[in-house]
Short mmCIF file of C-alpha atoms in Angstrom, two decimals:
data_model
loop_
_atom_site.label_atom_id
_atom_site.label_comp_id
_atom_site.label_asym_id
_atom_site.label_seq_id
_atom_site.Cartn_x
_atom_site.Cartn_y
_atom_site.Cartn_z
CA MET F 1 -58.98 -9.96 -41.04
CA GLY F 2 -61.15 -10.27 -44.02
CA LYS F 3 -62.34 -7.21 -45.90
CA LYS F 4 -65.89 -7.38 -44.53
CA ILE F 5 -64.62 -7.41 -40.84
CA THR F 6 -62.32 -4.52 -41.51
CA SER F 7 -65.04 -2.58 -43.11
CA LEU F 8 -67.24 -3.30 -40.01
CA PHE F 9 -64.40 -2.16 -37.72
CA LEU F 10 -63.92 1.22 -39.64
CA LEU F 11 -67.74 1.80 -39.59
CA LEU F 12 -67.85 1.26 -35.95
CA VAL F 13 -64.95 3.43 -35.22
CA LEU F 14 -66.55 6.24 -37.43
CA LEU F 15 -69.75 5.79 -35.49
CA VAL F 16 -68.01 5.77 -32.24
CA ILE F 17 -66.21 8.97 -33.07
CA GLY F 18 -69.27 10.77 -34.49
CA VAL F 19 -71.49 9.78 -31.38
CA SER F 20 -68.70 10.85 -28.96
CA ILE F 21 -68.23 14.39 -30.69
CA GLY F 22 -72.10 14.60 -30.80
CA TYR F 23 -72.34 13.89 -27.04
CA LEU F 24 -69.68 16.33 -26.18
CA THR F 25 -70.75 19.17 -28.28
CA ILE F 26 -74.61 19.10 -28.64
CA ASN F 27 -76.34 21.84 -26.66
CA THR F 28 -73.34 23.07 -24.86
CA TYR F 29 -74.64 26.62 -25.44
CA GLY F 30 -71.20 28.04 -25.63
CA ASN F 31 -70.02 26.67 -22.30
CA TRP F 32 -67.68 24.25 -23.88
CA SER F 33 -65.27 23.89 -20.87
CA PHE F 34 -68.11 23.18 -18.54
CA ALA F 35 -69.48 20.67 -20.82
CA TRP F 36 -66.19 19.12 -21.33
CA ALA F 37 -65.52 18.89 -17.57
CA LEU F 38 -68.93 17.16 -16.96
CA ARG F 39 -69.43 15.01 -20.06
CA SER F 40 -65.69 13.80 -20.45
CA LYS F 41 -66.16 11.94 -17.11
CA LYS F 42 -69.09 10.17 -18.46
CA ILE F 43 -67.15 9.24 -21.57
CA MET F 44 -64.35 7.73 -19.44
CA ALA F 45 -66.88 5.80 -17.44
CA PHE F 46 -68.58 4.50 -20.72
CA ILE F 47 -65.22 3.24 -22.00
CA LEU F 48 -64.40 1.46 -18.87
CA VAL F 49 -67.87 -0.04 -18.30
CA ALA F 50 -68.03 -1.10 -22.19
CA LEU F 51 -64.50 -2.61 -21.96
CA ALA F 52 -65.17 -4.65 -18.70
CA THR F 53 -68.82 -5.88 -19.65
CA SER F 54 -68.18 -6.73 -23.23
CA SER F 55 -64.99 -8.84 -22.55
CA ALA F 56 -66.28 -10.56 -19.44
CA THR F 57 -69.46 -11.58 -21.05
CA VAL F 58 -67.83 -12.92 -24.36
CA SER F 59 -65.17 -14.83 -22.33
CA PHE F 60 -67.74 -16.14 -19.86
CA GLN F 61 -70.04 -17.51 -22.54
CA THR F 62 -67.05 -19.12 -24.26
CA ILE F 63 -66.02 -21.17 -21.24
CA THR F 64 -69.60 -21.94 -20.48
CA GLN F 65 -70.53 -22.70 -24.02
CA ASN F 66 -73.84 -20.85 -23.61
CA GLN F 67 -74.73 -17.67 -25.32
CA PHE F 68 -77.56 -16.83 -22.91
CA LEU F 69 -75.60 -16.75 -19.70
CA THR F 70 -73.97 -13.54 -18.40
CA PRO F 71 -71.60 -13.14 -15.51
CA SER F 72 -74.56 -11.89 -13.33
CA VAL F 73 -75.46 -15.58 -12.76
CA LEU F 74 -72.35 -15.70 -10.42
CA GLY F 75 -74.44 -13.45 -8.14
CA LEU F 76 -72.23 -10.33 -8.33
CA ASP F 77 -74.94 -7.85 -8.90
CA SER F 78 -77.08 -9.41 -6.13
CA LEU F 79 -74.10 -9.11 -3.81
CA TYR F 80 -73.69 -5.43 -4.75
CA VAL F 81 -77.41 -4.84 -3.86
CA LEU F 82 -76.93 -6.64 -0.64
CA VAL F 83 -73.75 -4.87 0.28
CA GLN F 84 -75.38 -1.37 -0.41
CA THR F 85 -78.49 -2.40 1.42
CA VAL F 86 -76.54 -3.48 4.67
CA LEU F 87 -74.45 -0.63 4.77
CA PHE F 88 -77.35 1.97 4.21
CA PHE F 89 -79.39 -0.03 6.88
CA LEU F 90 -76.41 0.05 9.52
CA ILE F 91 -74.52 3.24 8.91
CA GLY F 92 -77.26 5.46 7.37
CA GLY F 93 -77.88 6.98 3.86
CA VAL F 94 -76.34 10.39 4.50
CA THR F 95 -73.12 8.73 5.84
CA MET F 96 -72.89 6.47 2.95
CA LEU F 97 -73.43 9.14 0.22
CA GLN F 98 -70.47 11.02 1.89
CA GLN F 99 -68.23 7.86 1.36
CA THR F 100 -66.34 8.81 -1.85
CA GLY F 101 -62.71 7.86 -1.19
CA THR F 102 -60.94 5.49 -3.26
CA SER F 103 -60.64 2.94 -0.45
CA PHE F 104 -64.38 2.71 -0.33
CA PHE F 105 -64.55 1.75 -3.94
CA LEU F 106 -61.91 -0.74 -3.46
CA ILE F 107 -63.52 -2.33 -0.50
CA ASN F 108 -66.74 -2.88 -2.72
CA VAL F 109 -64.83 -4.34 -5.44
CA ALA F 110 -62.88 -6.52 -2.97
CA LEU F 111 -66.26 -7.80 -1.41
CA MET F 112 -67.71 -8.83 -4.68
CA VAL F 113 -64.70 -10.52 -6.15
CA GLY F 114 -63.63 -11.98 -2.89
CA LEU F 115 -67.04 -14.12 -2.77
CA SER F 116 -66.78 -15.31 -6.22
CA GLN F 117 -63.11 -16.52 -5.48
CA LEU F 118 -64.25 -18.51 -2.57
CA LEU F 119 -66.91 -20.03 -4.87
CA PHE F 120 -64.14 -20.87 -7.56
CA PHE F 121 -61.74 -22.32 -4.89
CA PHE F 122 -64.30 -24.63 -3.29
CA LEU F 123 -66.23 -25.56 -6.48
CA LEU F 124 -63.33 -25.81 -9.15
CA ARG F 125 -60.59 -27.24 -7.18
CA LYS F 126 -61.56 -30.86 -7.77
CA GLU F 127 -60.14 -33.28 -10.11
CA GLN F 128 -63.08 -32.99 -12.37
CA PRO F 129 -64.44 -29.45 -11.71
CA ASN F 130 -68.18 -28.98 -12.31
CA LEU F 131 -68.56 -25.58 -13.85
CA PHE F 132 -72.43 -25.94 -14.05
CA LEU F 133 -72.48 -26.58 -10.33
CA LEU F 134 -70.58 -23.33 -9.91
CA LEU F 135 -73.22 -21.52 -12.07
CA MET F 136 -76.09 -23.12 -10.10
CA THR F 137 -74.63 -22.22 -6.87
CA GLY F 138 -74.09 -18.63 -8.02
CA MET F 139 -77.73 -18.36 -9.00
CA ILE F 140 -78.85 -19.77 -5.61
CA LEU F 141 -76.74 -17.38 -3.73
CA GLY F 142 -78.09 -14.45 -6.01
CA THR F 143 -81.62 -15.50 -4.94
CA LEU F 144 -80.55 -15.48 -1.36
CA PHE F 145 -78.94 -12.20 -1.47
CA ASN F 146 -81.90 -10.74 -3.08
CA SER F 147 -84.18 -12.11 -0.50
CA ILE F 148 -82.09 -10.63 2.38
CA SER F 149 -81.79 -7.41 0.28
CA THR F 150 -85.73 -7.20 0.19
CA PHE F 151 -86.27 -8.00 3.83
CA LEU F 152 -83.86 -5.17 4.95
CA GLN F 153 -85.38 -2.61 2.52
CA VAL F 154 -88.84 -3.42 3.93
CA VAL F 155 -87.91 -2.78 7.49
CA MET F 156 -85.61 0.14 6.92
CA ASP F 157 -86.47 3.88 7.39
CA PRO F 158 -88.36 5.15 4.21
CA ASN F 159 -85.93 8.17 3.89
CA GLU F 160 -82.97 5.77 3.98
CA TYR F 161 -84.65 3.44 1.38
CA ASP F 162 -85.41 6.53 -0.94
CA LEU F 163 -81.59 7.41 -0.68
CA LEU F 164 -80.70 3.76 -1.34
CA GLN F 165 -82.63 3.52 -4.63
CA GLY F 166 -80.34 5.92 -6.13
CA LYS F 167 -77.26 3.55 -5.55
CA LEU F 168 -79.00 0.44 -6.77
CA PHE F 169 -79.54 1.61 -10.47
CA ALA F 170 -76.70 2.19 -12.75
CA SER F 171 -75.80 5.79 -12.93
CA PHE F 172 -72.95 7.47 -15.02
CA GLY F 173 -74.01 10.83 -13.78
CA ASN F 174 -72.78 10.21 -10.00
CA VAL F 175 -69.47 8.55 -11.01
CA GLN F 176 -66.58 9.77 -8.72
CA THR F 177 -63.78 11.09 -10.68
CA GLY F 178 -61.24 9.43 -8.07
CA TYR F 179 -62.73 5.89 -8.94
CA LEU F 180 -61.80 6.12 -12.57
CA ILE F 181 -58.11 5.66 -12.30
CA PRO F 182 -58.27 2.46 -10.07
CA ALA F 183 -61.06 1.16 -12.23
CA ALA F 184 -59.01 1.74 -15.43
CA LEU F 185 -56.05 0.02 -13.90
CA LEU F 186 -58.07 -3.06 -12.76
CA ILE F 187 -60.14 -3.30 -16.03
CA GLY F 188 -57.21 -2.51 -18.34
CA CYS F 189 -55.02 -5.35 -16.90
CA CYS F 190 -57.72 -7.77 -17.11
CA TRP F 191 -58.80 -6.96 -20.46
CA LEU F 192 -55.15 -7.24 -21.69
CA PHE F 193 -54.92 -10.62 -20.03
CA LEU F 194 -58.06 -11.80 -22.01
CA PHE F 195 -56.66 -10.32 -25.17
CA TYR F 196 -53.23 -12.13 -24.61
CA LYS F 197 -55.19 -15.44 -24.05
CA ARG F 198 -57.58 -14.83 -27.05
CA HIS F 199 -56.04 -17.77 -29.00
CA TYR F 200 -56.71 -20.05 -26.06
CA LEU F 201 -60.36 -18.77 -26.07
CA ASP F 202 -60.30 -19.63 -29.71
CA VAL F 203 -59.65 -23.23 -29.03
CA PHE F 204 -62.00 -23.34 -25.99
CA HIS F 205 -64.66 -22.36 -28.37
CA LEU F 206 -64.53 -25.97 -29.80
CA GLY F 207 -65.46 -27.32 -26.37
CA LYS F 208 -63.58 -28.34 -23.26
CA ASP F 209 -62.80 -31.88 -24.58
CA GLN F 210 -61.25 -30.58 -27.70
CA ALA F 211 -59.39 -27.97 -25.74
CA THR F 212 -57.97 -30.72 -23.43
CA ASN F 213 -56.82 -32.66 -26.67
CA LEU F 214 -55.15 -29.70 -27.95
CA GLY F 215 -52.93 -29.29 -24.91
CA ILE F 216 -54.74 -26.62 -22.91
CA GLU F 217 -54.96 -27.22 -19.19
CA THR F 218 -58.57 -26.48 -18.95
CA LYS F 219 -59.01 -26.48 -15.14
CA ARG F 220 -56.40 -23.70 -14.58
CA PHE F 221 -57.58 -21.86 -17.71
CA GLN F 222 -61.10 -21.86 -16.61
CA PHE F 223 -59.98 -20.69 -13.05
CA ALA F 224 -57.97 -17.76 -14.62
CA ILE F 225 -60.71 -16.64 -16.95
CA LEU F 226 -63.42 -16.86 -14.18
CA CYS F 227 -61.16 -14.77 -11.90
CA CYS F 228 -60.88 -12.03 -14.54
CA VAL F 229 -64.56 -12.09 -15.39
CA SER F 230 -65.38 -11.65 -11.64
CA LEU F 231 -62.87 -8.74 -11.40
CA LEU F 232 -64.19 -7.06 -14.43
CA THR F 233 -67.91 -7.38 -13.45
CA GLY F 234 -67.12 -6.34 -9.88
CA THR F 235 -65.29 -3.36 -10.90
CA ALA F 236 -67.89 -2.09 -13.34
CA THR F 237 -70.71 -2.84 -10.80
CA ALA F 238 -68.78 -0.88 -8.00
CA LEU F 239 -68.06 1.99 -10.37
CA VAL F 240 -71.59 2.70 -11.89
CA GLY F 241 -73.98 0.08 -10.53
CA PRO F 242 -75.46 -3.20 -11.94
CA ILE F 243 -76.24 -3.45 -15.71
CA THR F 244 -77.46 -6.80 -16.33
CA PHE F 245 -78.34 -7.09 -20.01
CA LEU F 246 -75.57 -4.83 -21.57
CA GLY F 247 -73.18 -7.70 -21.88
CA PHE F 248 -75.77 -9.94 -23.18
CA ILE F 249 -76.75 -7.48 -25.83
CA VAL F 250 -73.25 -6.45 -27.05
CA ALA F 251 -71.88 -10.15 -27.11
CA ASN F 252 -74.82 -11.68 -29.05
CA VAL F 253 -74.70 -8.58 -31.48
CA SER F 254 -71.03 -9.00 -32.03
CA TYR F 255 -71.52 -12.89 -32.71
CA ARG F 256 -73.89 -12.12 -35.30
CA LEU F 257 -72.16 -8.99 -36.93
CA PHE F 258 -68.80 -10.44 -37.24
CA ALA F 259 -69.69 -14.19 -37.58
CA THR F 260 -66.34 -15.51 -36.43
CA TYR F 261 -64.91 -17.49 -33.68
CA ARG F 262 -61.72 -15.28 -33.34
CA HIS F 263 -61.80 -13.61 -29.87
CA GLY F 264 -59.29 -10.91 -31.11
CA VAL F 265 -62.17 -9.66 -33.31
CA LEU F 266 -64.93 -10.41 -30.83
CA LEU F 267 -63.10 -8.56 -27.83
CA VAL F 268 -62.52 -5.50 -29.76
CA GLY F 269 -65.82 -5.34 -31.86
CA SER F 270 -67.99 -6.04 -28.59
CA PHE F 271 -66.31 -3.12 -26.79
CA LEU F 272 -67.00 -0.81 -29.85
CA ILE F 273 -70.59 -1.83 -29.81
CA ALA F 274 -70.96 -1.44 -26.03
CA PHE F 275 -69.34 2.00 -26.09
CA LEU F 276 -71.61 3.04 -28.93
CA PHE F 277 -74.65 1.64 -27.09
CA LEU F 278 -73.95 3.44 -23.99
CA THR F 279 -73.01 6.75 -25.53
CA GLY F 280 -75.90 6.71 -27.91
CA GLY F 281 -78.20 5.77 -25.04
CA GLN F 282 -77.01 8.64 -22.88
CA LEU F 283 -77.30 10.92 -25.73
CA ILE F 284 -80.84 9.97 -26.41
CA VAL F 285 -81.70 10.11 -22.63
CA GLU F 286 -80.44 13.60 -22.25
CA GLN F 287 -81.37 15.34 -25.38
CA VAL F 288 -84.60 13.32 -26.36
CA PHE F 289 -86.05 12.26 -23.10
CA GLY F 290 -84.91 15.26 -21.40
CA TRP F 291 -83.50 13.17 -18.36
CA ASN F 292 -86.99 11.57 -17.76
CA THR F 293 -85.37 8.26 -17.53
CA THR F 294 -81.80 6.73 -17.26
CA VAL F 295 -79.51 4.76 -19.66
CA SER F 296 -79.74 1.85 -17.35
CA VAL F 297 -83.53 1.70 -17.86
CA VAL F 298 -82.99 1.84 -21.65
CA VAL F 299 -80.41 -0.85 -21.53
CA GLU F 300 -82.62 -3.22 -19.28
CA PHE F 301 -85.66 -2.50 -21.54
CA THR F 302 -83.90 -3.15 -24.72
CA GLY F 303 -81.83 -6.20 -23.36
CA GLY F 304 -85.08 -7.81 -21.93
CA ILE F 305 -86.88 -7.53 -25.23
CA TYR F 306 -83.70 -8.73 -27.15
CA PHE F 307 -83.42 -11.86 -24.76
CA ILE F 308 -87.03 -12.88 -25.23
CA THR F 309 -86.66 -12.54 -28.89
CA LYS F 310 -83.39 -14.61 -29.03
CA LEU F 311 -85.31 -17.34 -26.77
CA ILE F 312 -88.18 -17.43 -29.11
CA ARG F 313 -85.94 -17.52 -32.21
CA GLU F 314 -83.73 -20.37 -30.81
CA ARG F 315 -86.86 -22.35 -29.88
CA LYS F 316 -88.15 -22.06 -33.47
CA GLU F 317 -84.74 -23.19 -34.86
CA LEU F 318 -84.83 -26.43 -32.50
CA ARG F 319 -88.21 -27.47 -34.05
#
């Protein structure tokens, strides 16, 4: 690595350590053990979500050759909302909130990943697989899922709807401790696979045709990466809820900050940025806003502004 990238990594690591210590120690009022038990669980959730979201988005944007797309276009976030809405509608909110076992978490992950695997199987098994047809199908299914969810939410009991809203927004405060270990295993294995294939991603950055000419079996490689992306996104969503713009923010900031095609740098750098963003955002929410908002609202608001800004900038550059 060059001196500039090394310096950036050192700076990010120092910022991550500083913000983490600040989050764990500020306003503990002497109750260090209580604060540690409460906040360390959130720190672990930040690590897992940052690891999953950043690596999934960087890899997804590489194989789609588009820095505006995120894995949410596959419809996983919309499917999560639909699954939660249907379960709350059929079973009831109180019963659903009592479901805290690991098996329930794994079922949520399996439902989201299973649908995406069906899409990959049917749309990518052709001799000339059409990746953009897959993306369009995912967007259409996402719209369908949102429409069904909206209909069920309109006709359900207002009390059930009120309980449901707490599950439809990303929340790090309600993370079940029992979910962390299986989530860590799933996310860790997928991230290690992507890091192992980082050199293939570097080649794929040149384009699908160039990757084929350089000996990569692009059809199988795309399928493997999309499977990892769906598993990472599904696990993170089942753990804390949907966060649409987090991956978009950290991926594009990483591209500009490190200015490299090397995915070994991008995967680690985007993770550090995502963790810093989540931890710093939660610190601001708790200590500045006094819990009057949530970190997911901060992420979505910031991400929406950044997305519009990038669109305007790209349009000006095309002129």
